[in-house]
Every structure is written in structure tokens, then in C-alpha cells.
Coordinates of N, CA and C in Angstrom, one line a residue:
M7 N 72.8 6.7 -77.9 CA 73.4 7.0 -76.5 C 73.5 8.5 -76.2
S8 N 72.6 8.9 -75.5 CA 72.6 10.3 -75.2 C 73.2 10.5 -73.7
R9 N 73.9 11.5 -73.6 CA 74.6 11.6 -72.3 C 73.7 12.4 -71.4
G10 N 72.7 13.2 -71.7 CA 71.7 13.8 -71.0 C 72.2 14.5 -69.7
N11 N 71.9 13.8 -68.6 CA 72.2 14.5 -67.2 C 73.6 14.2 -66.7
S12 N 74.4 13.5 -67.4 CA 75.7 13.1 -66.8 C 76.7 14.1 -67.2
R13 N 76.3 15.3 -67.7 CA 77.4 16.2 -68.2 C 78.1 16.9 -67.0
R14 N 79.2 17.1 -67.1 CA 80.1 17.8 -66.1 C 79.9 19.4 -66.1
R15 N 79.7 19.8 -64.9 CA 79.6 21.2 -64.9 C 81.0 21.9 -64.7
L16 N 81.2 23.2 -65.0 CA 82.4 23.8 -64.6 C 82.4 24.3 -63.3
L17 N 83.5 24.0 -62.6 CA 83.6 24.5 -61.2 C 84.2 26.0 -61.1
A18 N 83.4 26.9 -60.7 CA 83.8 28.3 -60.7 C 84.3 28.7 -59.4
E19 N 84.5 27.9 -58.5 CA 85.1 28.3 -57.2 C 86.6 28.3 -57.1
M20 N 87.0 29.2 -56.2 CA 88.6 29.2 -56.1 C 89.0 28.3 -55.0
N21 N 90.2 27.7 -55.2 CA 90.7 26.7 -54.3 C 91.5 27.5 -53.4
V22 N 91.1 27.6 -52.0 CA 91.9 28.4 -51.0 C 92.8 27.6 -50.2
V23 N 92.8 26.4 -50.4 CA 93.7 25.5 -49.5 C 95.2 25.8 -49.6
P24 N 95.7 26.0 -50.8 CA 97.1 26.4 -50.8 C 97.4 27.7 -50.1
Y25 N 96.4 28.7 -50.1 CA 96.7 29.9 -49.4 C 96.6 29.7 -47.9
I26 N 95.8 28.8 -47.4 CA 95.7 28.6 -46.0 C 96.9 27.9 -45.6
D27 N 97.5 26.9 -46.4 CA 98.8 26.4 -46.1 C 100.0 27.3 -45.9
V28 N 100.0 28.3 -46.9 CA 101.0 29.2 -46.9 C 100.9 30.1 -45.6
M29 N 99.7 30.6 -45.3 CA 99.5 31.4 -44.1 C 99.9 30.7 -42.8
L30 N 99.6 29.4 -42.6 CA 100.0 28.6 -41.5 C 101.5 28.5 -41.4
V31 N 102.1 28.3 -42.5 CA 103.6 28.3 -42.5 C 104.2 29.7 -42.0
L32 N 103.6 30.7 -42.5 CA 104.0 32.0 -42.0 C 103.7 32.2 -40.6
V33 N 102.6 31.8 -40.0 CA 102.4 31.9 -38.7 C 103.4 31.2 -37.8
V34 N 103.7 29.9 -38.3 CA 104.8 29.2 -37.5 C 106.1 29.9 -37.5
I35 N 106.4 30.5 -38.6 CA 107.8 31.2 -38.7 C 107.8 32.4 -37.8
L36 N 106.7 33.1 -37.8 CA 106.6 34.3 -36.8 C 106.6 33.8 -35.4
M37 N 106.0 32.8 -35.0 CA 106.0 32.3 -33.6 C 107.3 31.9 -33.2
V38 N 108.1 31.2 -34.1 CA 109.4 30.8 -33.8 C 110.3 32.1 -33.7
A39 N 110.2 33.0 -34.5 CA 111.0 34.2 -34.6 C 110.7 35.2 -33.4
A40 N 109.5 35.2 -33.0 CA 109.1 36.3 -32.0 C 109.9 36.4 -30.7
P41 N 110.4 35.3 -30.2 CA 111.2 35.5 -28.9 C 112.5 36.0 -29.2
Y42 N 113.1 36.0 -30.3 CA 114.4 36.5 -30.6 C 114.3 38.0 -30.9
V43 N 113.2 38.7 -31.1 CA 113.1 40.0 -31.3 C 112.7 40.7 -30.0
N44 N 113.6 41.7 -29.7 CA 113.4 42.4 -28.4 C 113.2 43.9 -28.7
P45 N 111.9 44.3 -28.9 CA 111.7 45.7 -29.2 C 111.6 46.7 -28.1
S46 N 111.5 46.2 -26.9 CA 111.3 47.0 -25.7 C 112.6 47.7 -25.2
I47 N 113.7 47.4 -25.7 CA 115.0 48.0 -25.3 C 115.2 49.3 -26.0
V48 N 115.3 50.5 -25.3 CA 115.4 51.8 -25.9 C 116.7 52.3 -25.4
D49 N 117.5 52.9 -26.2 CA 118.8 53.4 -25.8 C 118.5 54.9 -25.6
L50 N 118.4 55.3 -24.3 CA 118.1 56.6 -23.9 C 119.4 57.3 -23.6
P51 N 119.4 58.6 -23.8 CA 120.6 59.4 -23.5 C 120.9 59.4 -22.0
K52 N 122.1 59.6 -21.7 CA 122.6 59.6 -20.2 C 122.8 61.0 -19.8
V53 N 122.4 61.3 -18.5 CA 122.6 62.7 -18.0 C 123.3 62.4 -16.7
H54 N 124.3 63.3 -16.6 CA 125.1 63.2 -15.3 C 124.7 64.5 -14.5
K55 N 124.7 64.3 -13.1 CA 124.5 65.4 -12.3 C 125.6 66.4 -12.5
A56 N 125.2 67.7 -12.4 CA 126.1 68.8 -12.5 C 127.1 68.8 -11.4
A57 N 128.4 69.1 -11.7 CA 129.4 69.1 -10.6 C 129.0 70.3 -9.7
K58 N 128.6 71.4 -10.2 CA 128.3 72.6 -9.4 C 127.1 73.3 -9.9
T59 N 126.2 73.7 -9.1 CA 125.0 74.4 -9.6 C 125.5 75.8 -9.9
P60 N 124.9 76.3 -10.9 CA 125.2 77.7 -11.3 C 124.9 78.7 -10.2
D61 N 125.8 79.8 -10.2 CA 125.5 80.8 -9.1 C 124.3 81.7 -9.5
T62 N 124.2 82.0 -10.7 CA 123.1 82.8 -11.2 C 122.3 82.2 -12.3
I63 N 121.0 82.4 -12.1 CA 120.2 81.9 -13.2 C 119.2 82.9 -13.5
V64 N 118.9 83.0 -14.8 CA 118.0 84.0 -15.3 C 116.7 83.2 -15.6
E65 N 115.6 83.7 -15.1 CA 114.3 83.0 -15.3 C 113.4 83.9 -16.3
V66 N 113.1 83.4 -17.3 CA 112.1 84.1 -18.3 C 110.6 83.5 -18.0
V67 N 109.7 84.3 -17.5 CA 108.4 83.9 -17.2 C 107.5 84.2 -18.3
V68 N 106.8 83.2 -18.9 CA 105.8 83.5 -19.8 C 104.4 83.4 -19.3
A69 N 103.8 84.5 -19.2 CA 102.4 84.6 -18.7 C 101.4 84.0 -19.7
P70 N 100.2 83.5 -19.2 CA 99.2 82.9 -20.0 C 98.8 83.9 -21.2
D71 N 98.8 85.2 -20.9 CA 98.4 86.1 -22.0 C 99.5 86.4 -22.9
G72 N 100.7 85.8 -22.8 CA 101.8 86.0 -23.7 C 102.8 87.0 -23.3
K73 N 102.6 87.7 -22.3 CA 103.5 88.7 -21.8 C 104.7 88.0 -21.1
L74 N 105.9 88.7 -21.4 CA 107.1 88.1 -20.9 C 107.7 89.0 -19.8
S75 N 108.4 88.3 -18.7 CA 109.1 89.1 -17.8 C 110.4 88.2 -17.4
I76 N 111.3 89.0 -16.9 CA 112.6 88.4 -16.6 C 112.9 88.5 -15.1
K77 N 113.1 87.3 -14.5 CA 113.3 87.3 -13.0 C 114.8 86.9 -12.8
D78 N 115.5 87.9 -12.2 CA 116.9 87.8 -12.0 C 117.1 88.0 -10.5
K79 N 117.5 86.8 -9.8 CA 117.6 86.8 -8.3 C 116.2 87.3 -7.7
K80 N 116.0 88.6 -7.3 CA 114.7 89.0 -6.7 C 114.0 90.0 -7.6
N81 N 114.6 90.4 -8.6 CA 114.0 91.5 -9.5 C 113.2 90.9 -10.6
I82 N 112.0 91.5 -10.8 CA 111.1 90.9 -11.9 C 110.9 92.2 -12.8
M83 N 111.4 92.1 -14.1 CA 111.2 93.1 -15.0 C 110.3 92.7 -16.2
P84 N 109.3 93.3 -16.5 CA 108.5 93.0 -17.7 C 109.2 93.4 -19.0
V85 N 109.2 92.6 -20.0 CA 110.0 92.9 -21.3 C 109.1 92.4 -22.4
D86 N 109.6 92.9 -23.7 CA 109.0 92.3 -24.8 C 110.2 91.5 -25.6
F87 N 109.9 90.9 -26.7 CA 110.9 90.1 -27.4 C 112.3 90.8 -27.7
P88 N 112.3 92.0 -28.2 CA 113.7 92.6 -28.5 C 114.3 92.8 -27.2
A89 N 113.6 93.4 -26.2 CA 114.2 93.7 -24.9 C 114.7 92.3 -24.1
L90 N 114.0 91.3 -24.4 CA 114.4 90.0 -23.7 C 115.7 89.7 -24.1
V91 N 116.0 89.6 -25.4 CA 117.4 89.2 -25.8 C 118.5 90.2 -25.4
A92 N 118.1 91.5 -25.5 CA 119.1 92.5 -25.0 C 119.4 92.4 -23.5
T93 N 118.4 92.2 -22.7 CA 118.6 92.1 -21.3 C 119.4 90.9 -20.9
I94 N 119.1 89.7 -21.6 CA 119.8 88.5 -21.2 C 121.3 88.6 -21.7
E95 N 121.5 89.3 -22.8 CA 122.9 89.4 -23.3 C 123.7 90.4 -22.4
S96 N 123.0 91.4 -21.8 CA 123.7 92.2 -20.8 C 124.0 91.5 -19.5
L97 N 123.3 90.4 -19.2 CA 123.6 89.6 -18.0 C 124.7 88.7 -18.2
Q98 N 125.1 88.3 -19.5 CA 126.1 87.5 -19.9 C 127.4 88.2 -19.7
K99 N 128.1 88.1 -18.7 CA 129.3 88.8 -18.3 C 130.6 88.1 -18.8
D100 N 131.4 88.7 -19.4 CA 132.7 88.4 -19.8 C 132.7 87.0 -20.5
G101 N 131.8 86.8 -21.4 CA 131.7 85.6 -22.2 C 131.1 84.3 -21.5
T102 N 130.9 84.4 -20.2 CA 130.2 83.2 -19.6 C 128.8 83.1 -19.9
Q103 N 128.3 82.0 -20.2 CA 127.0 81.7 -20.5 C 126.2 81.5 -19.1
V104 N 125.3 82.4 -18.8 CA 124.4 82.3 -17.7 C 123.2 81.5 -18.1
P105 N 122.9 80.4 -17.3 CA 121.8 79.6 -17.7 C 120.4 80.3 -17.7
V106 N 119.6 80.1 -18.7 CA 118.3 80.7 -18.8 C 117.4 79.6 -18.7
V107 N 116.3 79.8 -17.7 CA 115.3 78.9 -17.5 C 114.0 79.6 -17.9
I108 N 113.2 78.8 -18.7 CA 111.9 79.4 -19.1 C 110.8 78.8 -18.3
A109 N 110.0 79.6 -17.6 CA 108.9 79.2 -16.8 C 107.6 79.6 -17.4
A110 N 106.7 78.7 -17.6 CA 105.4 78.9 -18.1 C 104.4 78.1 -17.4
A111 N 103.1 78.6 -17.2 CA 102.0 77.8 -16.6 C 101.6 76.7 -17.7
K112 N 101.0 75.7 -17.2 CA 100.6 74.7 -18.2 C 99.4 75.2 -19.1
T113 N 98.9 76.3 -18.8 CA 97.8 76.8 -19.8 C 98.4 77.7 -20.8
V114 N 99.6 78.0 -20.8 CA 100.4 78.8 -21.9 C 100.5 78.0 -23.1
A115 N 100.2 78.6 -24.3 CA 100.3 77.9 -25.5 C 101.8 77.5 -25.8
Y116 N 101.9 76.3 -26.2 CA 103.3 75.7 -26.4 C 104.1 76.6 -27.4
E117 N 103.3 77.2 -28.4 CA 104.0 78.0 -29.4 C 104.7 79.2 -28.8
K118 N 104.2 79.8 -27.7 CA 104.8 80.9 -27.1 C 106.1 80.6 -26.5
V119 N 106.2 79.5 -25.8 CA 107.4 78.8 -25.2 C 108.5 78.7 -26.3
I120 N 108.0 78.0 -27.3 CA 109.0 77.8 -28.6 C 109.5 79.1 -29.1
D121 N 108.6 80.1 -29.2 CA 109.0 81.4 -29.8 C 110.0 82.0 -28.9
V122 N 110.0 81.9 -27.5 CA 111.1 82.5 -26.7 C 112.4 81.7 -26.8
M123 N 112.3 80.3 -26.9 CA 113.4 79.5 -27.2 C 114.1 79.9 -28.4
R124 N 113.4 80.1 -29.5 CA 113.9 80.5 -30.8 C 114.7 81.8 -30.7
E125 N 114.0 82.7 -30.1 CA 114.7 84.1 -30.0 C 116.0 84.0 -29.3
L126 N 116.0 83.2 -28.1 CA 117.2 83.1 -27.4 C 118.3 82.3 -28.2
Q127 N 117.9 81.3 -28.9 CA 118.9 80.6 -29.8 C 119.4 81.4 -30.8
K128 N 118.7 82.3 -31.5 CA 119.1 83.2 -32.5 C 120.2 84.1 -32.0
A129 N 120.2 84.4 -30.7 CA 121.1 85.3 -30.1 C 122.3 84.5 -29.5
N130 N 122.4 83.3 -29.9 CA 123.5 82.4 -29.4 C 123.6 82.2 -28.0
I131 N 122.4 82.1 -27.4 CA 122.3 81.7 -26.0 C 122.0 80.2 -26.0
N132 N 122.9 79.4 -25.5 CA 122.9 78.0 -25.6 C 122.3 77.3 -24.4
R133 N 122.6 77.9 -23.2 CA 122.2 77.2 -22.0 C 120.8 77.5 -21.6
I134 N 119.8 76.9 -22.2 CA 118.4 77.1 -22.0 C 117.8 75.9 -21.5
G135 N 116.9 76.1 -20.4 CA 116.2 75.0 -19.9 C 114.8 75.3 -19.7
L136 N 114.0 74.4 -19.2 CA 112.6 74.6 -18.9 C 112.3 74.3 -17.4
S137 N 111.6 75.2 -16.8 CA 111.3 75.0 -15.4 C 110.0 74.1 -15.3
L138 N 110.0 73.3 -14.3 CA 108.8 72.5 -14.1 C 108.7 72.2 -12.5
E139 N 107.5 71.8 -12.2 CA 107.2 71.5 -10.8 C 106.9 70.0 -10.7
L140 N 107.7 69.4 -9.9 CA 107.6 67.9 -9.6 C 106.3 67.6 -8.8
E141 N 105.7 66.6 -9.1 CA 104.6 66.1 -8.3 C 105.1 65.7 -6.9
P142 N 104.2 65.7 -5.9 CA 104.7 65.3 -4.6 C 105.1 63.8 -4.6
G143 N 106.2 63.5 -4.0 CA 106.7 62.1 -3.9 C 107.8 61.8 -5.0
I144 N 108.0 62.7 -6.0 CA 108.9 62.4 -7.0 C 110.2 63.2 -6.7
R145 N 111.4 62.6 -6.8 CA 112.6 63.2 -6.5 C 113.5 63.1 -7.7

């Protein structure tokens, strides 16, 4: 009695059915849990309207070539970094913080605006803002 052709071969394939079952269970769990997750709610900071607009505002203008000038009411004075801080500190009368607004064209490198802000913050000038132009129709 020879067994000849009736020999069993080794099956070298991987059985993926259990993995498919596990994945289907995970998909069902995610589908059931998805409506309870609300990622679209963002807690944004609140800003209130100022009670009174400041009487004087100092505007620092950053030109596209990097030159600075200070615009105080109607006067425009070209300055450099050391003179910028000294001029703004001289405008700070009797300890009151005069708001400083930085105005720059959109072609000005962002780094130049940050450098101006950094110099002002080093001099303990805390009321710093950025000037912008609103598009028509936005209020």
C-alpha cells in the first residue's frame, strides 16, 4: 500500500479572517462613538469693546525696505531702533502707557515687525497693537 499522490501538502498561507473580524468590530465601535465626539467647538478668548478710545496713539511705520518712522498725531519722524525706544519712552508721560500701533505693508518681512515688537517689549512697553486695513464690507 503506497500512499503516492494522497499526501497532504503544508499550507503556507496566512489566515486573515480573524484580522478582518477584529477590524469590523473596531469600525462598528468608531461609528457608534463618533456622534459623541464634538471636535468643532473651540474656546476662543473674549474681547470686550474699550470703554474709551485712547486720546493719543503712537504709530510705528515699518517701510518695505526696513526703515522705521514714528507717526505721532501729524508728525512723522524717521528713526532707527535705539531712537525708536527712546522716542516712545519720551512720549510715555507720567507713567501712563501710550498705545503703540505698528503699521507695515503686507510686503514687509514678518521678521522686521517682530523685531520692532521685541524691542518695544524689552523697554517694558506693553500696549502694542498691529494696524490693519479691513476689506470693504467688514465691520
